[in-house]
Amino acid sequence: MNTAGYSSWSGSLQEVPGGHWKQWRWRFLLVALALMVTTVLWALILSILLSKGQSLQTDLKSARSELTQAQVKLVEQESALKELSDRVTKSLAEAGRDREGIRSELYRELEGVRLGNSSCLECPTSWLPFRGSCYFFSVQKATWAEAQKNCSGAGAHLVIVGDLDEQGFLSRNTGGRGYWLGLRAVRRGRKIQSYQWVDGVRLSFSYWNKGEPNDSRGLEDCIMMLDSGLWNDAPCSNERDNWICEKRRSC
């Protein structure tokens, strides 16, 4: 028998008023205290998490700002590099043209010496003068190699086009025909690496037709001038074209 809440009096048990209420009150207080402590702990934990979240958000904004600045600097550096590259490319092109002019002039003079200065005369009949050189526009047709051989036999070489003025002179005298130029592809394996004149100078000035050179079927190593004056690559074995010879003169 549970005697809690009872008192002995004259040998009999009596119920003590309010015994059960006191027990429940203490239990309620303990539960309330536990809830309060739990609430405080959760509030503290949430406060710490919120503080860390705000700190991470601040760090993220700072990182984004630094990334944006880095991207801006990278764009500026790329722009500066492109400008420098353009200047270098322009300078190299100008140097290449100067070198081409010097080497072409030297080649012409050496040809004149090799042939006993026969090229240092006034332009022969049927040859056209232009800026110190003589030009022969053939009426026969031949392959590129045969054309170069014919020019060499006349103390000349297939024409080397140095600039737009010379190109204009040649274009005005095509007479509706196509002509071989002294320009060939430099090929390694099946791939064209560059184009080179007969004097060994690499191509700098060009006057290509639209879509050219296209090296159709991998067989177009030699360059000819169309009747429009524009350039086109063609098989060196093509026998449908005339040729232009050039040699130096001294007046």
mmCIF file of N, CA and C in Angstrom, residues 12-122:
data_model
loop_
_atom_site.group_PDB
_atom_site.id
_atom_site.type_symbol
_atom_site.label_atom_id
_atom_site.label_comp_id
_atom_site.label_asym_id
_atom_site.label_seq_id
_atom_site.Cartn_x
_atom_site.Cartn_y
_atom_site.Cartn_z
ATOM 1 N N SER A 12 -3.713 5.113 12.967
ATOM 2 C CA SER A 12 -4.464 4.997 11.698
ATOM 3 C C SER A 12 -3.860 5.952 10.674
ATOM 4 N N LEU A 13 -3.978 5.645 9.395
ATOM 5 C CA LEU A 13 -3.447 6.491 8.314
ATOM 6 C C LEU A 13 -4.468 7.531 7.942
ATOM 7 N N GLN A 14 -3.947 8.792 7.685
ATOM 8 C CA GLN A 14 -4.820 9.864 7.236
ATOM 9 C C GLN A 14 -4.162 10.547 6.028
ATOM 10 N N GLU A 15 -4.905 10.954 5.060
ATOM 11 C CA GLU A 15 -4.406 11.625 3.852
ATOM 12 C C GLU A 15 -3.987 13.031 4.183
ATOM 13 N N VAL A 16 -2.749 13.404 3.770
ATOM 14 C CA VAL A 16 -2.247 14.770 3.965
ATOM 15 C C VAL A 16 -2.775 15.641 2.828
ATOM 16 N N PRO A 17 -3.470 16.712 3.104
ATOM 17 C CA PRO A 17 -4.064 17.553 2.048
ATOM 18 C C PRO A 17 -2.966 18.161 1.153
ATOM 19 N N GLY A 18 -3.141 18.132 -0.170
ATOM 20 C CA GLY A 18 -2.221 18.766 -1.143
ATOM 21 C C GLY A 18 -0.998 17.948 -1.471
ATOM 22 N N GLY A 19 -0.850 16.719 -1.109
ATOM 23 C CA GLY A 19 0.345 15.925 -1.398
ATOM 24 C C GLY A 19 0.565 15.701 -2.876
ATOM 25 N N HIS A 20 -0.439 15.257 -3.609
ATOM 26 C CA HIS A 20 -0.326 15.016 -5.065
ATOM 27 C C HIS A 20 -0.070 16.311 -5.825
ATOM 28 N N TRP A 21 -0.642 17.377 -5.455
ATOM 29 C CA TRP A 21 -0.461 18.674 -6.142
ATOM 30 C C TRP A 21 0.975 19.142 -6.071
ATOM 31 N N LYS A 22 1.597 18.952 -4.914
ATOM 32 C CA LYS A 22 2.982 19.377 -4.775
ATOM 33 C C LYS A 22 3.903 18.585 -5.726
ATOM 34 N N GLN A 23 3.630 17.281 -5.832
ATOM 35 C CA GLN A 23 4.437 16.456 -6.740
ATOM 36 C C GLN A 23 4.305 16.920 -8.187
ATOM 37 N N TRP A 24 3.093 17.145 -8.654
ATOM 38 C CA TRP A 24 2.868 17.575 -10.037
ATOM 39 C C TRP A 24 3.423 18.969 -10.294
ATOM 40 N N ARG A 25 3.377 19.783 -9.249
ATOM 41 C CA ARG A 25 3.908 21.133 -9.430
ATOM 42 C C ARG A 25 5.423 21.097 -9.672
ATOM 43 N N TRP A 26 6.103 20.267 -8.884
ATOM 44 C CA TRP A 26 7.543 20.134 -9.058
ATOM 45 C C TRP A 26 7.880 19.549 -10.442
ATOM 46 N N ARG A 27 7.088 18.599 -10.869
ATOM 47 C CA ARG A 27 7.325 18.015 -12.202
ATOM 48 C C ARG A 27 7.125 19.078 -13.295
ATOM 49 N N PHE A 28 6.113 19.857 -13.198
ATOM 50 C CA PHE A 28 5.832 20.918 -14.169
ATOM 51 C C PHE A 28 6.974 21.924 -14.218
ATOM 52 N N LEU A 29 7.466 22.285 -13.022
ATOM 53 C CA LEU A 29 8.567 23.239 -12.971
ATOM 54 C C LEU A 29 9.818 22.679 -13.647
ATOM 55 N N LEU A 30 10.080 21.376 -13.410
ATOM 56 C CA LEU A 30 11.250 20.750 -14.034
ATOM 57 C C LEU A 30 11.126 20.722 -15.555
ATOM 58 N N VAL A 31 9.913 20.373 -16.042
ATOM 59 C CA VAL A 31 9.700 20.350 -17.498
ATOM 60 C C VAL A 31 9.853 21.745 -18.096
ATOM 61 N N ALA A 32 9.279 22.739 -17.430
ATOM 62 C CA ALA A 32 9.374 24.121 -17.914
ATOM 63 C C ALA A 32 10.820 24.579 -17.958
ATOM 64 N N LEU A 33 11.562 24.210 -16.873
ATOM 65 C CA LEU A 33 12.965 24.586 -16.833
ATOM 66 C C LEU A 33 13.749 23.917 -17.973
ATOM 67 N N ALA A 34 13.440 22.634 -18.240
ATOM 68 C CA ALA A 34 14.110 21.931 -19.324
ATOM 69 C C ALA A 34 13.808 22.578 -20.678
ATOM 70 N N LEU A 35 12.540 22.949 -20.886
ATOM 71 C CA LEU A 35 12.159 23.621 -22.145
ATOM 72 C C LEU A 35 12.869 24.952 -22.294
ATOM 73 N N MET A 36 12.988 25.674 -21.168
ATOM 74 C CA MET A 36 13.650 26.977 -21.215
ATOM 75 C C MET A 36 15.123 26.826 -21.576
ATOM 76 N N VAL A 37 15.770 25.849 -20.937
ATOM 77 C CA VAL A 37 17.184 25.612 -21.234
ATOM 78 C C VAL A 37 17.373 25.201 -22.698
ATOM 79 N N THR A 38 16.482 24.301 -23.145
ATOM 80 C CA THR A 38 16.561 23.861 -24.554
ATOM 81 C C THR A 38 16.378 25.030 -25.513
ATOM 82 N N THR A 39 15.416 25.888 -25.189
ATOM 83 C CA THR A 39 15.151 27.057 -26.039
ATOM 84 C C THR A 39 16.364 27.980 -26.097
ATOM 85 N N VAL A 40 16.946 28.201 -24.920
ATOM 86 C CA VAL A 40 18.127 29.065 -24.867
ATOM 87 C C VAL A 40 19.276 28.467 -25.681
ATOM 88 N N LEU A 41 19.474 27.141 -25.557
ATOM 89 C CA LEU A 41 20.543 26.479 -26.315
ATOM 90 C C LEU A 41 20.315 26.592 -27.814
ATOM 91 N N TRP A 42 19.050 26.337 -28.248
ATOM 92 C CA TRP A 42 18.735 26.442 -29.675
ATOM 93 C C TRP A 42 18.930 27.872 -30.184
ATOM 94 N N ALA A 43 18.525 28.835 -29.333
ATOM 95 C CA ALA A 43 18.709 30.240 -29.730
ATOM 96 C C ALA A 43 20.189 30.562 -29.885
ATOM 97 N N LEU A 44 21.004 30.030 -28.969
ATOM 98 C CA LEU A 44 22.445 30.261 -29.041
ATOM 99 C C LEU A 44 23.045 29.614 -30.290
ATOM 100 N N ILE A 45 22.605 28.363 -30.561
ATOM 101 C CA ILE A 45 23.113 27.665 -31.750
ATOM 102 C C ILE A 45 22.717 28.395 -33.037
ATOM 103 N N LEU A 46 21.455 28.811 -33.112
ATOM 104 C CA LEU A 46 20.983 29.541 -34.303
ATOM 105 C C LEU A 46 21.727 30.861 -34.471
ATOM 106 N N SER A 47 22.003 31.520 -33.338
ATOM 107 C CA SER A 47 22.741 32.781 -33.405
ATOM 108 C C SER A 47 24.138 32.561 -33.969
ATOM 109 N N ILE A 48 24.793 31.470 -33.494
ATOM 110 C CA ILE A 48 26.142 31.158 -34.001
ATOM 111 C C ILE A 48 26.098 30.828 -35.490
ATOM 112 N N LEU A 49 25.104 29.996 -35.898
ATOM 113 C CA LEU A 49 24.980 29.642 -37.318
ATOM 114 C C LEU A 49 24.700 30.858 -38.178
ATOM 115 N N LEU A 50 23.836 31.755 -37.677
ATOM 116 C CA LEU A 50 23.519 32.960 -38.428
ATOM 117 C C LEU A 50 24.750 33.841 -38.590
ATOM 118 N N SER A 51 25.543 33.942 -37.514
ATOM 119 C CA SER A 51 26.763 34.748 -37.571
ATOM 120 C C SER A 51 27.741 34.175 -38.590
ATOM 121 N N LYS A 52 27.895 32.841 -38.582
ATOM 122 C CA LYS A 52 28.781 32.196 -39.546
ATOM 123 C C LYS A 52 28.266 32.381 -40.966
ATOM 124 N N GLY A 53 26.940 32.267 -41.151
ATOM 125 C CA GLY A 53 26.355 32.451 -42.476
ATOM 126 C C GLY A 53 26.607 33.850 -43.005
ATOM 127 N N GLN A 54 26.448 34.875 -42.134
ATOM 128 C CA GLN A 54 26.708 36.249 -42.551
ATOM 129 C C GLN A 54 28.178 36.440 -42.890
ATOM 130 N N SER A 55 29.069 35.791 -42.091
ATOM 131 C CA SER A 55 30.499 35.890 -42.372
ATOM 132 C C SER A 55 30.842 35.249 -43.713
ATOM 133 N N LEU A 56 30.233 34.064 -43.993
ATOM 134 C CA LEU A 56 30.465 33.401 -45.273
ATOM 135 C C LEU A 56 29.935 34.231 -46.432
ATOM 136 N N GLN A 57 28.774 34.875 -46.224
ATOM 137 C CA GLN A 57 28.198 35.711 -47.268
ATOM 138 C C GLN A 57 29.105 36.899 -47.568
ATOM 139 N N THR A 58 29.688 37.483 -46.507
ATOM 140 C CA THR A 58 30.615 38.595 -46.691
ATOM 141 C C THR A 58 31.858 38.143 -47.452
ATOM 142 N N ASP A 59 32.385 36.958 -47.063
ATOM 143 C CA ASP A 59 33.564 36.424 -47.759
ATOM 144 C C ASP A 59 33.256 36.151 -49.221
ATOM 145 N N LEU A 60 32.039 35.637 -49.482
ATOM 146 C CA LEU A 60 31.644 35.333 -50.861
ATOM 147 C C LEU A 60 31.549 36.610 -51.694
ATOM 148 N N LYS A 61 30.981 37.662 -51.124
ATOM 149 C CA LYS A 61 30.902 38.936 -51.840
ATOM 150 C C LYS A 61 32.296 39.475 -52.127
ATOM 151 N N SER A 62 33.189 39.345 -51.132
ATOM 152 C CA SER A 62 34.557 39.815 -51.322
ATOM 153 C C SER A 62 35.259 39.019 -52.432
ATOM 154 N N ALA A 63 35.030 37.687 -52.430
ATOM 155 C CA ALA A 63 35.642 36.849 -53.461
ATOM 156 C C ALA A 63 35.101 37.195 -54.847
ATOM 157 N N ARG A 64 33.790 37.453 -54.925
ATOM 158 C CA ARG A 64 33.200 37.842 -56.206
ATOM 159 C C ARG A 64 33.776 39.156 -56.695
ATOM 160 N N SER A 65 33.947 40.107 -55.775
ATOM 161 C CA SER A 65 34.508 41.402 -56.144
ATOM 162 C C SER A 65 35.932 41.235 -56.659
ATOM 163 N N GLU A 66 36.747 40.400 -55.972
ATOM 164 C CA GLU A 66 38.119 40.170 -56.410
ATOM 165 C C GLU A 66 38.149 39.467 -57.767
ATOM 166 N N LEU A 67 37.208 38.519 -57.980
ATOM 167 C CA LEU A 67 37.141 37.824 -59.265
ATOM 168 C C LEU A 67 36.782 38.785 -60.390
ATOM 169 N N THR A 68 35.851 39.688 -60.116
ATOM 170 C CA THR A 68 35.461 40.681 -61.126
ATOM 171 C C THR A 68 36.637 41.576 -61.487
ATOM 172 N N GLN A 69 37.369 42.027 -60.452
ATOM 173 C CA GLN A 69 38.545 42.861 -60.703
ATOM 174 C C GLN A 69 39.597 42.105 -61.507
ATOM 175 N N ALA A 70 39.776 40.806 -61.161
ATOM 176 C CA ALA A 70 40.743 39.996 -61.900
ATOM 177 C C ALA A 70 40.329 39.851 -63.355
ATOM 178 N N GLN A 71 39.014 39.673 -63.601
ATOM 179 C CA GLN A 71 38.533 39.541 -64.971
ATOM 180 C C GLN A 71 38.747 40.828 -65.748
ATOM 181 N N VAL A 72 38.500 41.968 -65.096
ATOM 182 C CA VAL A 72 38.712 43.262 -65.750
ATOM 183 C C VAL A 72 40.191 43.428 -66.120
ATOM 184 N N LYS A 73 41.091 43.067 -65.182
ATOM 185 C CA LYS A 73 42.523 43.166 -65.456
ATOM 186 C C LYS A 73 42.931 42.234 -66.593
ATOM 187 N N LEU A 74 42.328 41.024 -66.612
ATOM 188 C CA LEU A 74 42.650 40.071 -67.672
ATOM 189 C C LEU A 74 42.226 40.606 -69.036
ATOM 190 N N VAL A 75 41.047 41.221 -69.097
ATOM 191 C CA VAL A 75 40.570 41.808 -70.359
ATOM 192 C C VAL A 75 41.507 42.924 -70.807
ATOM 193 N N GLU A 76 41.944 43.750 -69.840
ATOM 194 C CA GLU A 76 42.854 44.842 -70.175
ATOM 195 C C GLU A 76 44.188 44.295 -70.686
ATOM 196 N N GLN A 77 44.681 43.231 -70.033
ATOM 197 C CA GLN A 77 45.940 42.626 -70.471
ATOM 198 C C GLN A 77 45.803 42.016 -71.857
ATOM 199 N N GLU A 78 44.665 41.333 -72.114
ATOM 200 C CA GLU A 78 44.436 40.750 -73.441
ATOM 201 C C GLU A 78 44.386 41.829 -74.505
ATOM 202 N N SER A 79 43.738 42.951 -74.175
ATOM 203 C CA SER A 79 43.663 44.057 -75.127
ATOM 204 C C SER A 79 45.044 44.627 -75.414
ATOM 205 N N ALA A 80 45.856 44.771 -74.336
ATOM 206 C CA ALA A 80 47.213 45.291 -74.524
ATOM 207 C C ALA A 80 48.062 44.328 -75.345
ATOM 208 N N LEU A 81 47.913 43.010 -75.087
ATOM 209 C CA LEU A 81 48.664 42.017 -75.853
ATOM 210 C C LEU A 81 48.267 42.016 -77.319
ATOM 211 N N LYS A 82 46.958 42.168 -77.581
ATOM 212 C CA LYS A 82 46.483 42.199 -78.965
ATOM 213 C C LYS A 82 47.036 43.416 -79.690
ATOM 214 N N GLU A 83 47.038 44.562 -78.994
ATOM 215 C CA GLU A 83 47.582 45.772 -79.601
ATOM 216 C C GLU A 83 49.061 45.604 -79.903
ATOM 217 N N LEU A 84 49.786 44.994 -78.944
ATOM 218 C CA LEU A 84 51.217 44.752 -79.158
ATOM 219 C C LEU A 84 51.431 43.785 -80.309
ATOM 220 N N SER A 85 50.602 42.728 -80.365
ATOM 221 C CA SER A 85 50.717 41.745 -81.444
ATOM 222 C C SER A 85 50.452 42.389 -82.802
ATOM 223 N N ASP A 86 49.450 43.286 -82.862
ATOM 224 C CA ASP A 86 49.148 43.966 -84.124
ATOM 225 C C ASP A 86 50.322 44.832 -84.562
ATOM 226 N N ARG A 87 50.944 45.526 -83.594
ATOM 227 C CA ARG A 87 52.096 46.377 -83.947
ATOM 228 C C ARG A 87 53.268 45.539 -84.442
ATOM 229 N N VAL A 88 53.505 44.405 -83.744
ATOM 230 C CA VAL A 88 54.599 43.528 -84.160
ATOM 231 C C VAL A 88 54.336 42.953 -85.541
ATOM 232 N N THR A 89 53.076 42.512 -85.774
ATOM 233 C CA THR A 89 52.721 41.953 -87.085
ATOM 234 C C THR A 89 52.908 42.979 -88.200
ATOM 235 N N LYS A 90 52.486 44.212 -87.918
ATOM 236 C CA LYS A 90 52.639 45.276 -88.918
ATOM 237 C C LYS A 90 54.106 45.548 -89.201
ATOM 238 N N SER A 91 54.912 45.586 -88.122
ATOM 239 C CA SER A 91 56.347 45.834 -88.304
ATOM 240 C C SER A 91 57.014 44.713 -89.091
ATOM 241 N N LEU A 92 56.623 43.463 -88.789
ATOM 242 C CA LEU A 92 57.191 42.327 -89.513
ATOM 243 C C LEU A 92 56.799 42.356 -90.988
ATOM 244 N N ALA A 93 55.539 42.743 -91.234
ATOM 245 C CA ALA A 93 55.090 42.820 -92.633
ATOM 246 C C ALA A 93 55.876 43.875 -93.394
ATOM 247 N N GLU A 94 56.099 45.028 -92.753
ATOM 248 C CA GLU A 94 56.869 46.081 -93.408
ATOM 249 C C GLU A 94 58.318 45.636 -93.633
ATOM 250 N N ALA A 95 58.877 44.965 -92.617
ATOM 251 C CA ALA A 95 60.244 44.466 -92.769
ATOM 252 C C ALA A 95 60.324 43.420 -93.874
ATOM 253 N N GLY A 96 59.272 42.567 -93.953
ATOM 254 C CA GLY A 96 59.241 41.548 -95.001
ATOM 255 C C GLY A 96 59.191 42.163 -96.387
ATOM 256 N N ARG A 97 58.393 43.234 -96.533
ATOM 257 C CA ARG A 97 58.311 43.897 -97.840
ATOM 258 C C ARG A 97 59.647 44.527 -98.207
ATOM 259 N N ASP A 98 60.285 45.151 -97.204
ATOM 260 C CA ASP A 98 61.600 45.750 -97.481
ATOM 261 C C ASP A 98 62.605 44.673 -97.879
ATOM 262 N N ARG A 99 62.606 43.576 -97.135
ATOM 263 C CA ARG A 99 63.541 42.493 -97.445
ATOM 264 C C ARG A 99 63.255 41.909 -98.821
ATOM 265 N N GLU A 100 61.949 41.785 -99.142
ATOM 266 C CA GLU A 100 61.586 41.237 -100.449
ATOM 267 C C GLU A 100 62.093 42.130 -101.570
ATOM 268 N N GLY A 101 61.947 43.455 -101.371
ATOM 269 C CA GLY A 101 62.412 44.375 -102.393
ATOM 270 C C GLY A 101 63.909 44.290 -102.600
ATOM 271 N N ILE A 102 64.662 44.192 -101.497
ATOM 272 C CA ILE A 102 66.118 44.101 -101.583
ATOM 273 C C ILE A 102 66.544 42.816 -102.269
ATOM 274 N N ARG A 103 65.937 41.693 -101.843
ATOM 275 C CA ARG A 103 66.332 40.404 -102.415
ATOM 276 C C ARG A 103 65.925 40.303 -103.884
ATOM 277 N N SER A 104 64.765 40.846 -104.224
ATOM 278 C CA SER A 104 64.337 40.807 -105.629
ATOM 279 C C SER A 104 65.285 41.617 -106.492
ATOM 280 N N GLU A 105 65.673 42.803 -105.966
ATOM 281 C CA GLU A 105 66.610 43.644 -106.715
ATOM 282 C C GLU A 105 67.947 42.932 -106.886
ATOM 283 N N LEU A 106 68.418 42.288 -105.805
ATOM 284 C CA LEU A 106 69.689 41.568 -105.878
ATOM 285 C C LEU A 106 69.596 40.406 -106.861
ATOM 286 N N TYR A 107 68.476 39.700 -106.825
ATOM 287 C CA TYR A 107 68.287 38.570 -107.740
ATOM 288 C C TYR A 107 68.339 39.032 -109.193
ATOM 289 N N ARG A 108 67.699 40.154 -109.475
ATOM 290 C CA ARG A 108 67.679 40.666 -110.845
ATOM 291 C C ARG A 108 69.076 41.079 -111.295
ATOM 292 N N GLU A 109 69.807 41.725 -110.391
ATOM 293 C CA GLU A 109 71.158 42.154 -110.748
ATOM 294 C C GLU A 109 72.076 40.952 -110.977
ATOM 295 N N LEU A 110 71.956 39.919 -110.120
ATOM 296 C CA LEU A 110 72.772 38.723 -110.284
ATOM 297 C C LEU A 110 72.461 38.017 -111.593
ATOM 298 N N GLU A 111 71.171 38.012 -111.956
ATOM 299 C CA GLU A 111 70.809 37.422 -113.245
ATOM 300 C C GLU A 111 71.469 38.172 -114.386
ATOM 301 N N GLY A 112 71.543 39.502 -114.243
ATOM 302 C CA GLY A 112 72.180 40.298 -115.278
ATOM 303 C C GLY A 112 73.658 40.000 -115.390
ATOM 304 N N VAL A 113 74.334 39.852 -114.253
ATOM 305 C CA VAL A 113 75.763 39.518 -114.253
ATOM 306 C C VAL A 113 75.991 38.130 -114.836
ATOM 307 N N ARG A 114 75.136 37.162 -114.419
ATOM 308 C CA ARG A 114 75.299 35.782 -114.892
ATOM 309 C C ARG A 114 75.172 35.697 -116.399
ATOM 310 N N LEU A 115 74.336 36.546 -116.978
ATOM 311 C CA LEU A 115 74.093 36.492 -118.418
ATOM 312 C C LEU A 115 74.907 37.545 -119.176
ATOM 313 N N GLY A 116 75.978 37.982 -118.549
ATOM 314 C CA GLY A 116 76.852 38.933 -119.232
ATOM 315 C C GLY A 116 76.233 40.294 -119.391
ATOM 316 N N ASN A 117 75.442 40.702 -118.395
ATOM 317 C CA ASN A 117 74.793 42.020 -118.387
ATOM 318 C C ASN A 117 73.818 42.216 -119.541
ATOM 319 N N SER A 118 73.330 41.086 -120.105
ATOM 320 C CA SER A 118 72.381 41.235 -121.214
ATOM 321 C C SER A 118 71.057 41.801 -120.727
ATOM 322 N N SER A 119 70.792 41.679 -119.409
ATOM 323 C CA SER A 119 69.537 42.223 -118.899
ATOM 324 C C SER A 119 69.655 43.701 -118.565
ATOM 325 N N CYS A 120 70.865 44.255 -118.659
ATOM 326 C CA CYS A 120 71.062 45.657 -118.324
ATOM 327 C C CYS A 120 71.029 46.514 -119.592
ATOM 328 N N LEU A 121 70.094 46.249 -120.455
ATOM 329 C CA LEU A 121 69.922 47.007 -121.694
ATOM 330 C C LEU A 121 68.504 47.563 -121.721
ATOM 331 N N GLU A 122 68.274 48.383 -122.745
ATOM 332 C CA GLU A 122 66.910 48.858 -122.959
ATOM 333 C C GLU A 122 66.008 47.668 -123.227
#
